[in-house]
Coordinates of C-alpha atoms in Angstrom, one line a residue:
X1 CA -17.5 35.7 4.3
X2 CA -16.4 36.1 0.9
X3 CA -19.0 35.2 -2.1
X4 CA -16.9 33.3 -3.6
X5 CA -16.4 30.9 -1.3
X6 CA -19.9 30.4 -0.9
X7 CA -20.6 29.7 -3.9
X8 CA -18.0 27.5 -4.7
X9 CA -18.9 25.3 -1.6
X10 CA -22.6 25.2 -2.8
X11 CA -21.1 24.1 -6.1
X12 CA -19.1 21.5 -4.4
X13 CA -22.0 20.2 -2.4
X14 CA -24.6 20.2 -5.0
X15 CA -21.6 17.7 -7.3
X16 CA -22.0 15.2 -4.3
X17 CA -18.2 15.9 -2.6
X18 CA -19.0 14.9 0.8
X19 CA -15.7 15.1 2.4
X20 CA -12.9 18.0 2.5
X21 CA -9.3 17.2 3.9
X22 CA -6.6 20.1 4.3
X23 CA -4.7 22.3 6.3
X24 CA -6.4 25.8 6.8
X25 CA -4.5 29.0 6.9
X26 CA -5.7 32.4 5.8
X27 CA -7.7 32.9 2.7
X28 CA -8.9 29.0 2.7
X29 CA -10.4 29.4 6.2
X30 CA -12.8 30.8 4.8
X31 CA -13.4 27.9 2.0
X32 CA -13.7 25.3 4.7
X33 CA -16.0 27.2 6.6
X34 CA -18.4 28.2 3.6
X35 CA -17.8 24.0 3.3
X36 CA -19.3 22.9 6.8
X37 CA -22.0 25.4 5.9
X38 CA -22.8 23.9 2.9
X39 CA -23.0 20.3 4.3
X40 CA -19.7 19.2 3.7
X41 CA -17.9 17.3 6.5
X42 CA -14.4 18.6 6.8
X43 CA -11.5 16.7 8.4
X44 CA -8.3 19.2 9.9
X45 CA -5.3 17.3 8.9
X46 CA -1.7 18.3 10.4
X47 CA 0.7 18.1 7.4
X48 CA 0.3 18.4 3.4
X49 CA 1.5 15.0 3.2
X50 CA -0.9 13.1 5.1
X51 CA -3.6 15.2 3.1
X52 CA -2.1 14.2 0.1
X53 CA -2.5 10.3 1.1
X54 CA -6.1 10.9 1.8
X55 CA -6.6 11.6 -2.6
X56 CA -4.8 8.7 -2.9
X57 CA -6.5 6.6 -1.2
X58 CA -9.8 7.5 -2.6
X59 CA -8.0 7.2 -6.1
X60 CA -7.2 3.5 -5.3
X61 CA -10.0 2.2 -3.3
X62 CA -12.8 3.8 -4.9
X63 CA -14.9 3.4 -8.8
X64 CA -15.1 6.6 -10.3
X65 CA -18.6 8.2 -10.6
X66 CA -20.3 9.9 -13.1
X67 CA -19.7 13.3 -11.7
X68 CA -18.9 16.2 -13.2
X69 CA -15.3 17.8 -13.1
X70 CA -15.3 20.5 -10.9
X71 CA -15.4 24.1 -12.0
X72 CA -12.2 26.2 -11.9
X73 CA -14.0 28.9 -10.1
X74 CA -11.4 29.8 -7.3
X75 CA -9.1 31.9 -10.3
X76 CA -6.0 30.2 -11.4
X77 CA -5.6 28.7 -8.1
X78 CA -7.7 25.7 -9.1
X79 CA -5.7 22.6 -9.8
X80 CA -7.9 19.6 -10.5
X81 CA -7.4 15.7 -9.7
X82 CA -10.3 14.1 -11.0
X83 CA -10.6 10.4 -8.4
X84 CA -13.6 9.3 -5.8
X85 CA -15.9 7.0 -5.2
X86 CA -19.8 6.5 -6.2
X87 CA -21.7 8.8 -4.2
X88 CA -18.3 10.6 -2.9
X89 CA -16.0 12.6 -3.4
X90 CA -12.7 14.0 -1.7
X91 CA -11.3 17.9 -1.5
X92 CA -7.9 18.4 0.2
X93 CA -6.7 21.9 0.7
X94 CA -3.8 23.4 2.1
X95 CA -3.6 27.4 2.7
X96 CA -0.8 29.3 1.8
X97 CA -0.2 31.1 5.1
X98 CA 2.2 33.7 4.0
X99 CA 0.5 35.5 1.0
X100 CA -3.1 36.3 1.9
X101 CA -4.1 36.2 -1.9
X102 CA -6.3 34.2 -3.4
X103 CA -4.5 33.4 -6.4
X104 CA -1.5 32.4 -4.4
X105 CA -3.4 29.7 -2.5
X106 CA -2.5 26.3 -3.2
X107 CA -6.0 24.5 -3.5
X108 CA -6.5 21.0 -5.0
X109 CA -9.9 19.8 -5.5
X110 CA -10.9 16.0 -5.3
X111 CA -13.9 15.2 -7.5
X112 CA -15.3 12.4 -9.9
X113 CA -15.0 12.7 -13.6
X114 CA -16.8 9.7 -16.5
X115 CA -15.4 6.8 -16.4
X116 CA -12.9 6.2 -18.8
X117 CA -14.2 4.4 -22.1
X118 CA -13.7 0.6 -22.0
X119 CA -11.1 0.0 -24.2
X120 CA -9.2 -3.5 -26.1
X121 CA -5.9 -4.2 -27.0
X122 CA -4.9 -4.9 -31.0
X123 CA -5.9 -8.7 -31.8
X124 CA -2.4 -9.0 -33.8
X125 CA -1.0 -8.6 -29.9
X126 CA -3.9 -11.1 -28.7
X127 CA -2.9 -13.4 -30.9
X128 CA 0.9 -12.6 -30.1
X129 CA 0.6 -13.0 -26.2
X130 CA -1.1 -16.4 -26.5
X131 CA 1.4 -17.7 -28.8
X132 CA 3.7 -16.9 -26.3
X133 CA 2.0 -18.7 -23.5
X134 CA 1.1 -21.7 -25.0
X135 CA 5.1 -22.3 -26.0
X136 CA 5.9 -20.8 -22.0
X137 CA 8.3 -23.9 -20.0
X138 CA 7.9 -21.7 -16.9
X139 CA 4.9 -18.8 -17.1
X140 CA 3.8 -16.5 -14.2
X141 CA 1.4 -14.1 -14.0
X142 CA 2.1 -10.8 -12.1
X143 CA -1.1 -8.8 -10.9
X144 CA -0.3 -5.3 -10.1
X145 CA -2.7 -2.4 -8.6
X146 CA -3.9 -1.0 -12.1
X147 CA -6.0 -4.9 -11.9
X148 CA -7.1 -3.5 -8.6
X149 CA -7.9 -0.4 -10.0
X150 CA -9.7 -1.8 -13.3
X151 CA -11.6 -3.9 -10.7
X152 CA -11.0 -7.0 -12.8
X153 CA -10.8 -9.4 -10.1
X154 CA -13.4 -11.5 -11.3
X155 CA -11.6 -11.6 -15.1
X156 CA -8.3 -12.1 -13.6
X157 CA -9.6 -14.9 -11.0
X158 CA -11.3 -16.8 -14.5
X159 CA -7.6 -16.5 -16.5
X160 CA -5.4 -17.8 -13.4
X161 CA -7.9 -20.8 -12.4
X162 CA -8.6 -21.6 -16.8
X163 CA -5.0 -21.6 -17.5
X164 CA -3.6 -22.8 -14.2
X165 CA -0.3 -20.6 -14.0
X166 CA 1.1 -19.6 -11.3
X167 CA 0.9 -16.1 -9.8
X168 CA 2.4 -13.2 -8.0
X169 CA 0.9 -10.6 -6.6
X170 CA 2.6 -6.7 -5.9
X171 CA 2.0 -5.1 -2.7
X172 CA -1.1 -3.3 -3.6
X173 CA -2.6 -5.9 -6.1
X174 CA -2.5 -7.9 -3.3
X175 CA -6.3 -9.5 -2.6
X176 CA -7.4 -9.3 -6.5
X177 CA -6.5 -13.2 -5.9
X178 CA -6.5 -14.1 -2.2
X179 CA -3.3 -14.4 -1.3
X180 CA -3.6 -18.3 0.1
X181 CA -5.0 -19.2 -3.1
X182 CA -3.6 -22.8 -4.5
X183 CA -1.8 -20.7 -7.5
X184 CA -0.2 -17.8 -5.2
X185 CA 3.8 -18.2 -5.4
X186 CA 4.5 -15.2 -3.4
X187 CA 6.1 -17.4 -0.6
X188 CA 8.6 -18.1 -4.0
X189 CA 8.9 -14.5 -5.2
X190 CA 12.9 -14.4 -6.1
X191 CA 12.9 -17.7 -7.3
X192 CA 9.5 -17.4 -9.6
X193 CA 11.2 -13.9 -11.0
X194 CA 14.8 -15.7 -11.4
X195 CA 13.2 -18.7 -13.7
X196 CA 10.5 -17.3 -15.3
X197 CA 10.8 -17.4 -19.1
X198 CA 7.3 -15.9 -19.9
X199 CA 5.4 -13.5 -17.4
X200 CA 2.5 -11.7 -18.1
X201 CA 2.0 -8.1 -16.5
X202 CA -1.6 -7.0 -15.2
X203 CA -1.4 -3.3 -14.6
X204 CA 2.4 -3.9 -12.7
X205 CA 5.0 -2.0 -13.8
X206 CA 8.9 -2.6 -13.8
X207 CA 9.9 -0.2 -11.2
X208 CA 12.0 -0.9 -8.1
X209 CA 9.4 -3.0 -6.6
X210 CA 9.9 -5.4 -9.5
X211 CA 14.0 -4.2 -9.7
X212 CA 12.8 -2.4 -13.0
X213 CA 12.9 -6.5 -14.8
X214 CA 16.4 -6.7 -15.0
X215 CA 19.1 -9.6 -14.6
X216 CA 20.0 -11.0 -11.7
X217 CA 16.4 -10.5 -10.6
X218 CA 15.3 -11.7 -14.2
X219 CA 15.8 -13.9 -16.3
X220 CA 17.8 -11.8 -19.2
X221 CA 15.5 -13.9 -21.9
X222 CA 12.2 -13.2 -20.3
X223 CA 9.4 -12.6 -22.4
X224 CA 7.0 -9.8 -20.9
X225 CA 3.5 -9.8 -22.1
X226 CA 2.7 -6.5 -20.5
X227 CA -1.2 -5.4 -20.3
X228 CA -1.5 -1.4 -19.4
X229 CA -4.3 1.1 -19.9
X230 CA -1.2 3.5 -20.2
X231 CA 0.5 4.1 -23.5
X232 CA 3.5 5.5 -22.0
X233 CA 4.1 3.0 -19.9
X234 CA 4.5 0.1 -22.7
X235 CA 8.0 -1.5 -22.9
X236 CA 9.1 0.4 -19.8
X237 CA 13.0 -0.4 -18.8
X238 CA 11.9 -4.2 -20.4
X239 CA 10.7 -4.3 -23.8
X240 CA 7.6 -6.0 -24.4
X241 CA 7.2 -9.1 -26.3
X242 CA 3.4 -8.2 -26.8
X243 CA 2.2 -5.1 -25.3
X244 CA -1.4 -4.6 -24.8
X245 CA -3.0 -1.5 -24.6
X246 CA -6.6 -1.1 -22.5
X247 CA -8.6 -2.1 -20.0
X248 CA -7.0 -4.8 -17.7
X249 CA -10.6 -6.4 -17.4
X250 CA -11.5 -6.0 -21.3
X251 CA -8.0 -7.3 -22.6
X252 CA -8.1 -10.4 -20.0
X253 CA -11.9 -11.3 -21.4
X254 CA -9.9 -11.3 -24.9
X255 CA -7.0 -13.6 -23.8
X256 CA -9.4 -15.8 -22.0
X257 CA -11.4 -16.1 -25.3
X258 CA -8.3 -17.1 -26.9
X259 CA -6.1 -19.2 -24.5
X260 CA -9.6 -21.3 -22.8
X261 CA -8.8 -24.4 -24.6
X262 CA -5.1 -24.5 -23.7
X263 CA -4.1 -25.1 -19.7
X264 CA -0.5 -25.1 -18.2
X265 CA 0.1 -28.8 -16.5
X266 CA -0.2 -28.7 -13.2
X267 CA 2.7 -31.7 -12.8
X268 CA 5.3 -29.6 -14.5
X269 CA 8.8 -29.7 -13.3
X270 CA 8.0 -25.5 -13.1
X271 CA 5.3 -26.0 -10.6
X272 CA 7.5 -28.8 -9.0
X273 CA 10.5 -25.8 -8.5
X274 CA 8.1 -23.7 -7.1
X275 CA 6.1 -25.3 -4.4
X276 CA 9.9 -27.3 -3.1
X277 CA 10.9 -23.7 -2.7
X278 CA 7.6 -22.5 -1.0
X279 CA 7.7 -25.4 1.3
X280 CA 11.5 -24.5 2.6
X281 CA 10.8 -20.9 2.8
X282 CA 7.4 -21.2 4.4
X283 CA 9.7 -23.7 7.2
X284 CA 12.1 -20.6 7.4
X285 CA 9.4 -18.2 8.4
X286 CA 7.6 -20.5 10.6
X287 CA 10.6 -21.2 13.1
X288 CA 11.8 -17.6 13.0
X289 CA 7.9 -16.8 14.1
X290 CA 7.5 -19.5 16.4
X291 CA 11.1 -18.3 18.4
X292 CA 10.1 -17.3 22.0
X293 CA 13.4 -15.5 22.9
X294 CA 12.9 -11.4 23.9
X295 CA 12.7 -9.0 22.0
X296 CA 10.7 -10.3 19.9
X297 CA 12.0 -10.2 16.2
X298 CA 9.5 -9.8 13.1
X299 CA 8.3 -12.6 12.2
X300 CA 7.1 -13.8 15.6
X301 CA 5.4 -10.0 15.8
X302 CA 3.7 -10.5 12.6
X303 CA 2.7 -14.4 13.4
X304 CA 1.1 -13.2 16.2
X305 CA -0.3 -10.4 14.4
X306 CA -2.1 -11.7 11.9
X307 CA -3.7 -14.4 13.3
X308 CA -5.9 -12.0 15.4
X309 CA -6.7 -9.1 12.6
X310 CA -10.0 -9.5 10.7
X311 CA -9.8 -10.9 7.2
X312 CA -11.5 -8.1 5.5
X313 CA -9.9 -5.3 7.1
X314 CA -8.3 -2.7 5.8
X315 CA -4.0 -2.7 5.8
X316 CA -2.1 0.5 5.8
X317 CA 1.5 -0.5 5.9
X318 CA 5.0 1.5 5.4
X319 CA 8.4 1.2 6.5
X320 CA 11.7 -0.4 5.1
X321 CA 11.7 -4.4 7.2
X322 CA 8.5 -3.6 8.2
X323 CA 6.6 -3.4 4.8
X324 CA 8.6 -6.1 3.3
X325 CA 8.0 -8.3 6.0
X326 CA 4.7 -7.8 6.5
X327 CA 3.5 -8.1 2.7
X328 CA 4.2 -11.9 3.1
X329 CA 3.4 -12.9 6.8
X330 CA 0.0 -10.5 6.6
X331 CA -2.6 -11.7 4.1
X332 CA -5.1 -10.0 2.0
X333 CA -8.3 -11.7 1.0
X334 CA -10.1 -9.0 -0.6
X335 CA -8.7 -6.1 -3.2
X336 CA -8.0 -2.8 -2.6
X337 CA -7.8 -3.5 1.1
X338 CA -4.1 -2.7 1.1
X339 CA -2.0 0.4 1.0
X340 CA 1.9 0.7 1.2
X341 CA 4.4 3.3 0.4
X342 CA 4.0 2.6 -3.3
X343 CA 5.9 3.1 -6.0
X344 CA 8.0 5.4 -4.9
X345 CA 8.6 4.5 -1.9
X346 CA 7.2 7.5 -0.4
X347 CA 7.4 7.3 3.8
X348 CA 4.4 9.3 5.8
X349 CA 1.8 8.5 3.9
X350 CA 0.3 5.7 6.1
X351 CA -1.2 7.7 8.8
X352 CA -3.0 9.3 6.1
X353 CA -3.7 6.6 4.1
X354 CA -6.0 5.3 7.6
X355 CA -7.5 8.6 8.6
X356 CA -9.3 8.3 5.0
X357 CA -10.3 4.7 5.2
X358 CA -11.2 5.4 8.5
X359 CA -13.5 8.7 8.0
X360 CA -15.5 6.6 5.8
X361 CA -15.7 3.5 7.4
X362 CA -17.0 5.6 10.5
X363 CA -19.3 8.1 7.9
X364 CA -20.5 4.2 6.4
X365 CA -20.9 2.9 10.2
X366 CA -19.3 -0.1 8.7
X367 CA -17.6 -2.9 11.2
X368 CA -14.5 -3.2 8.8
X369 CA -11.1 -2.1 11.0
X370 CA -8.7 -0.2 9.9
X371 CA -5.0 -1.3 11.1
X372 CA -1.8 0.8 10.4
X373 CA 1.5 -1.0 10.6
X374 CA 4.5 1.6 10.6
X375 CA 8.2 1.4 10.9
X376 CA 9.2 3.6 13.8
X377 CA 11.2 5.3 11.4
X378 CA 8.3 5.7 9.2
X379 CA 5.6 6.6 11.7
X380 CA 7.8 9.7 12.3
X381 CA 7.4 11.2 9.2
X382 CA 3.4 11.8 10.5
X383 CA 3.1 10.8 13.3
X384 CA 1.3 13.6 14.7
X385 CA -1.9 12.9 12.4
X386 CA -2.7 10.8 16.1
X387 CA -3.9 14.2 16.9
X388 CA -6.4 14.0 14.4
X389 CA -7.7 10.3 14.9
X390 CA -8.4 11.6 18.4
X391 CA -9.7 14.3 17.2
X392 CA -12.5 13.0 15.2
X393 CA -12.5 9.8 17.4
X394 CA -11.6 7.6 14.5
X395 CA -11.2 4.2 15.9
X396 CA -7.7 3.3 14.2
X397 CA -5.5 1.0 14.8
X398 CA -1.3 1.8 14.6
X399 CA 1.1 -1.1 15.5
X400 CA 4.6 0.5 15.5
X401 CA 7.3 -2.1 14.6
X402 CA 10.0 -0.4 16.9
X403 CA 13.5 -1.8 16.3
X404 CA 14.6 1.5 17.4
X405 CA 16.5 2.5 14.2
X406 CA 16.1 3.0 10.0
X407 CA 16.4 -0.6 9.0
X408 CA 18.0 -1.4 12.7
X409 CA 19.2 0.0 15.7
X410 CA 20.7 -0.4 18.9
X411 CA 19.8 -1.5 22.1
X412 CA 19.4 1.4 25.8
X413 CA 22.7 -0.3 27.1
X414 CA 24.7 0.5 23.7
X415 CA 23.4 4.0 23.5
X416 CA 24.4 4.9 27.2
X417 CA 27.8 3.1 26.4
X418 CA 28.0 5.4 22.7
X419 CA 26.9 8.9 24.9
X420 CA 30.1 8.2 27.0
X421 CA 32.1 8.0 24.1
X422 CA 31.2 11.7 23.1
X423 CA 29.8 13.7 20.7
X424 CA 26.5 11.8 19.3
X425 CA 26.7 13.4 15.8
X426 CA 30.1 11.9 15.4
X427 CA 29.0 8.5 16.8
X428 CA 25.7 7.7 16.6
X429 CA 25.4 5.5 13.3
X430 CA 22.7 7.5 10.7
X431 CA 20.0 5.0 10.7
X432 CA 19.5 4.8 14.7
X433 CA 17.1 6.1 16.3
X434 CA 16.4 7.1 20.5
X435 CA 16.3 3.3 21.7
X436 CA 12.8 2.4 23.0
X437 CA 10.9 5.8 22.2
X438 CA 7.6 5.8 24.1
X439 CA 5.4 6.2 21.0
X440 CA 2.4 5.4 22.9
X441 CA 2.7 8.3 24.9
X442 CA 1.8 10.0 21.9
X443 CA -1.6 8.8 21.3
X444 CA -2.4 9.2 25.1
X445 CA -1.2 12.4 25.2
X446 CA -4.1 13.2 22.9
X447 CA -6.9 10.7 24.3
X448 CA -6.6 7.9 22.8
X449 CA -5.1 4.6 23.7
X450 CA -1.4 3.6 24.3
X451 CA 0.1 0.4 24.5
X452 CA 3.5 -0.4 25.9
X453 CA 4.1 -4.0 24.4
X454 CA 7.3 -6.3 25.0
X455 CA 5.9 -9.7 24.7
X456 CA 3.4 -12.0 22.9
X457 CA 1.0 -12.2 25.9
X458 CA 0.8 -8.0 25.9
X459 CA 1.2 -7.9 22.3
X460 CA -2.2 -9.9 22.0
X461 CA -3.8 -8.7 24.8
X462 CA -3.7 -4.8 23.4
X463 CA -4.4 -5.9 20.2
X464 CA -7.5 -8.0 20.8
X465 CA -8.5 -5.1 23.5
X466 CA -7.9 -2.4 20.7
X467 CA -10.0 -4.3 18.2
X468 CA -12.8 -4.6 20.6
X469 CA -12.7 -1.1 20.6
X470 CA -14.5 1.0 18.1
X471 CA -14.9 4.3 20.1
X472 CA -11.3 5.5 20.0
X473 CA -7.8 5.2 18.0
X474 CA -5.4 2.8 19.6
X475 CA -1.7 2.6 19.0
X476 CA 0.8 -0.3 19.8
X477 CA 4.5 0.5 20.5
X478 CA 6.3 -3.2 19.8
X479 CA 9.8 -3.4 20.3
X480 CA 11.6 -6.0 18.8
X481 CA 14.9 -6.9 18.4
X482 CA 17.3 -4.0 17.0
X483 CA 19.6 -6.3 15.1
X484 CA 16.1 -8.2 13.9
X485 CA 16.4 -8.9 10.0
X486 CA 14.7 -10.3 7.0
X487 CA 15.2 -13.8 6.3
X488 CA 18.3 -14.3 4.3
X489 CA 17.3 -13.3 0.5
X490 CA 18.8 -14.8 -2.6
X491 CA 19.5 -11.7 -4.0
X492 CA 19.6 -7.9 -2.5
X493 CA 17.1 -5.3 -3.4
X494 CA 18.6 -3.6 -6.8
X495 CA 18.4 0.1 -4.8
X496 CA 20.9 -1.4 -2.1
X497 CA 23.2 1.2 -1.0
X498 CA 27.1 0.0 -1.4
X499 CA 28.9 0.8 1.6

């Protein structure tokens, strides 16, 4: 064994990384075996894409240490990403299995770095933003993920609950608030977007999640107060009315310091709007759950759902219906205990995503549960990474949402009627998909746990039997409905294709 690698997996071990993901292929064999040797626990993923979800997650659920930045002491091939966790730290790796050279390998190390100074916006823009609020007819407060990764929950919590506006959380800044707290309006998201005339931004951007602030989603006389720790990302697609720069937790202390004697009435016509609409679409939701016709459609699948998973576990969800749907009917109490496809929309990355929350919730022998809910288009992307929850007995949970298509499908007796007609790749509509596919196959092919579900009786049954479960991964195949759809939406998603 080379030298090299020995001493840069003493190096790594003596800087506190305690966990190494990747796919091995000749020379970085080698680097993962000098690895084990020196202490660290490595974990044999199947693709670079599920690796590559692993860094994130550490990057979004974890503080940054006080660690030291790696050395580059594999050549040039070092590229750093500097995330973790206190007392942790993450490697992914992938070989380059062609060229046996160690300055063609693609390696990317996964360490810690100083935290970030602390630092406050201008006071002109202080000054600026709470001017703005105090002259707000309809305010709402948007918390993104960069409030779950400035861990400011506690400041945000103290500026929602002083001033009393209302609140909207984006997928993963869900739990910074909990998300059946009196001042959440996500159960009025379109309409507390349309009618906004001030909103302040906490770490959220205006990307497609937020259709990138513009009319008919918006109001085309909003007001953005837009807090960022990013320079560059200041007056994105929207120009700010007062854009402050620095920490989300540091620049909320300032507002509250500012805005504590003023307080939004809680009896405005604004708050009126909002709860009418919450009521009618919380009605909406609740009949569509409460249907008990077969296949099940998602709302009914999610109802049932989320009234058995823990309230602090850990939610790794991606899909197109199936993330959208599940961000409102699942709720987050805590932060950082949610991960989606982001903002990018990237599919694959939730298999990943779970094999690193659940690595160190097994390392942590912690009782938190870590539950994967995946389009069946989306679980396709990795779904092989079962292999490796088998493999290192990680007790996950995947629900598939299987509608048998890429936003729907169609059912067995269509298919055998569309085969007769002739050539599939002619017929077939693009986004089906093999009605029924026995995705739980997959995960007993490998060991662990397969569940055929159909209705709500075997639907809870595997699920409370999979919770109860904490020596192996499970995985649920649901099928639902093909032609099963969101609720009807005021407005269509600003990315919607035109045909």
């Amino acid at each position: 064994m080379s030298i090299r690698y020995v001493f840069t997996s003493i190096q790594l071990h003596v800087q506190n990384v305690e966990y190494m993901f990747g796919i091995v292929g000749v020379p970085i064999i080698e680097v993962a075996m000098a690895a084990q040797a020196a202490g660290i626990k490595y974990v044999g993923m199947r693709n670079e894409q599920a690796v590559e979800a692993c860094r994130l997650y550490s990057k979004f659920s974890a503080r940054p240490s006080s660690l030291e930045m790696i050395p580059a002491v594999v050549e040039k091939a070092v590229r750093s990403s500097i995330y973790g966790r206190p007392g942790a730290s993450y490697i992914d790796i992938a070989g380059d299995m062609v060229n046996a050279k160690i300055d063609r390998a693609n390696v990317r190390f996964v360490s810690c770095c100083p935290p970030a100074p602390v630092s406050q916006a201008d006071s002109r823009e202080i000054t600026q933003a709470v001017r703005l609020l105090r002259a707000a007819q309809r305010p709402l407060i948007i918390i993104g993920k960069g409030a779950a990764y400035a861990r400011a929950e506690k400041e945000v919590r103290e500026l929602v609950e002083v001033t009393g506006i209302p609140f909207l959380p984006t997928p993963m800044g869900k739990g910074v608030l909990p998300d059946d707290h009196p001042n959440c309006v996500a159960a009025a998201r379109s309409r507390s977007l349309l009618q906004a005339d001030v909103i302040v931004l906490l770490g959220a951007r205006l990307n497609w999640i937020l259709h990138f602030g513009f009319p008919p989603r918006f109001s085309p006389h909003v007001k953005i107060i837009q807090v960022d720790l990013c320079a560059e990302e200041l007056s994105n697609n929207v120009r700010a009315a007062s854009a402050l720069l620095g920490d989300i937790g540091a620049v909320v202390r300032q507002l509250l310091e500012t805005v504590r004697s003023w307080r939004f009435p809680s009896d405005s016509q604004w708050w009126l709007t909002l709860k009418e609409k919450m009521t009618a679409n919380a009605q909406i939701s609740k009949s569509l759950a409460l249907r008990s016709t077969l296949p099940m459609n998602y709302y009914t699948a999610f109802h049932h759902i989320s009234e058995l998973l823990p309230k602090d576990c850990i939610i790794v969800s991606e899909g197109a219906n199936t993330m959208d749907i599940g961000r409102t009917m699942l709720l987050n109490d805590l932060p950082r205990h949610r991960l989606d496809a982001g903002t990018f929309g990237t599919m694959g990355v939730g298999p990943g995503f779970a094999i690193a929350a659940g690595v160190l919730e097994q390392t942590q022998k912690s009782a938190q549960r870590v539950v994967c809910i995946e389009g069946d288009s989306a679980f396709g992307f990795s779904g092989m990474e079962v292999e490796t929850m088998c493999r290192y007995k990680l007790p996950i949970i995947i629900i598939v949402i299987n509608n048998n298509g890429i936003y729907s499908g169609v059912d067995p007796k269509t298919w055998k009627e569309m085969e007769k007609m002739g050539d599939m790749t002619t017929i077939a509509p693009p986004v089906t998909l093999l009605p029924e596919a026995r995705y739980e196959q997959v995960m007993s092919a490998f060991g662990g746990r397969g569940y055929l579900v159909r209705t709500v009786e075997e639907l809870r049954s595997s699920l409370q039997e999979s919770l109860n479960n904490t020596q192996m991964p499970s995985l649920l195949n649901v099928l639902i409905d093909p032609a099963s759809d969101r609720k009807q939406q005021e407005f269509p998603w600003l990315t919607r294709s035109n045909l």
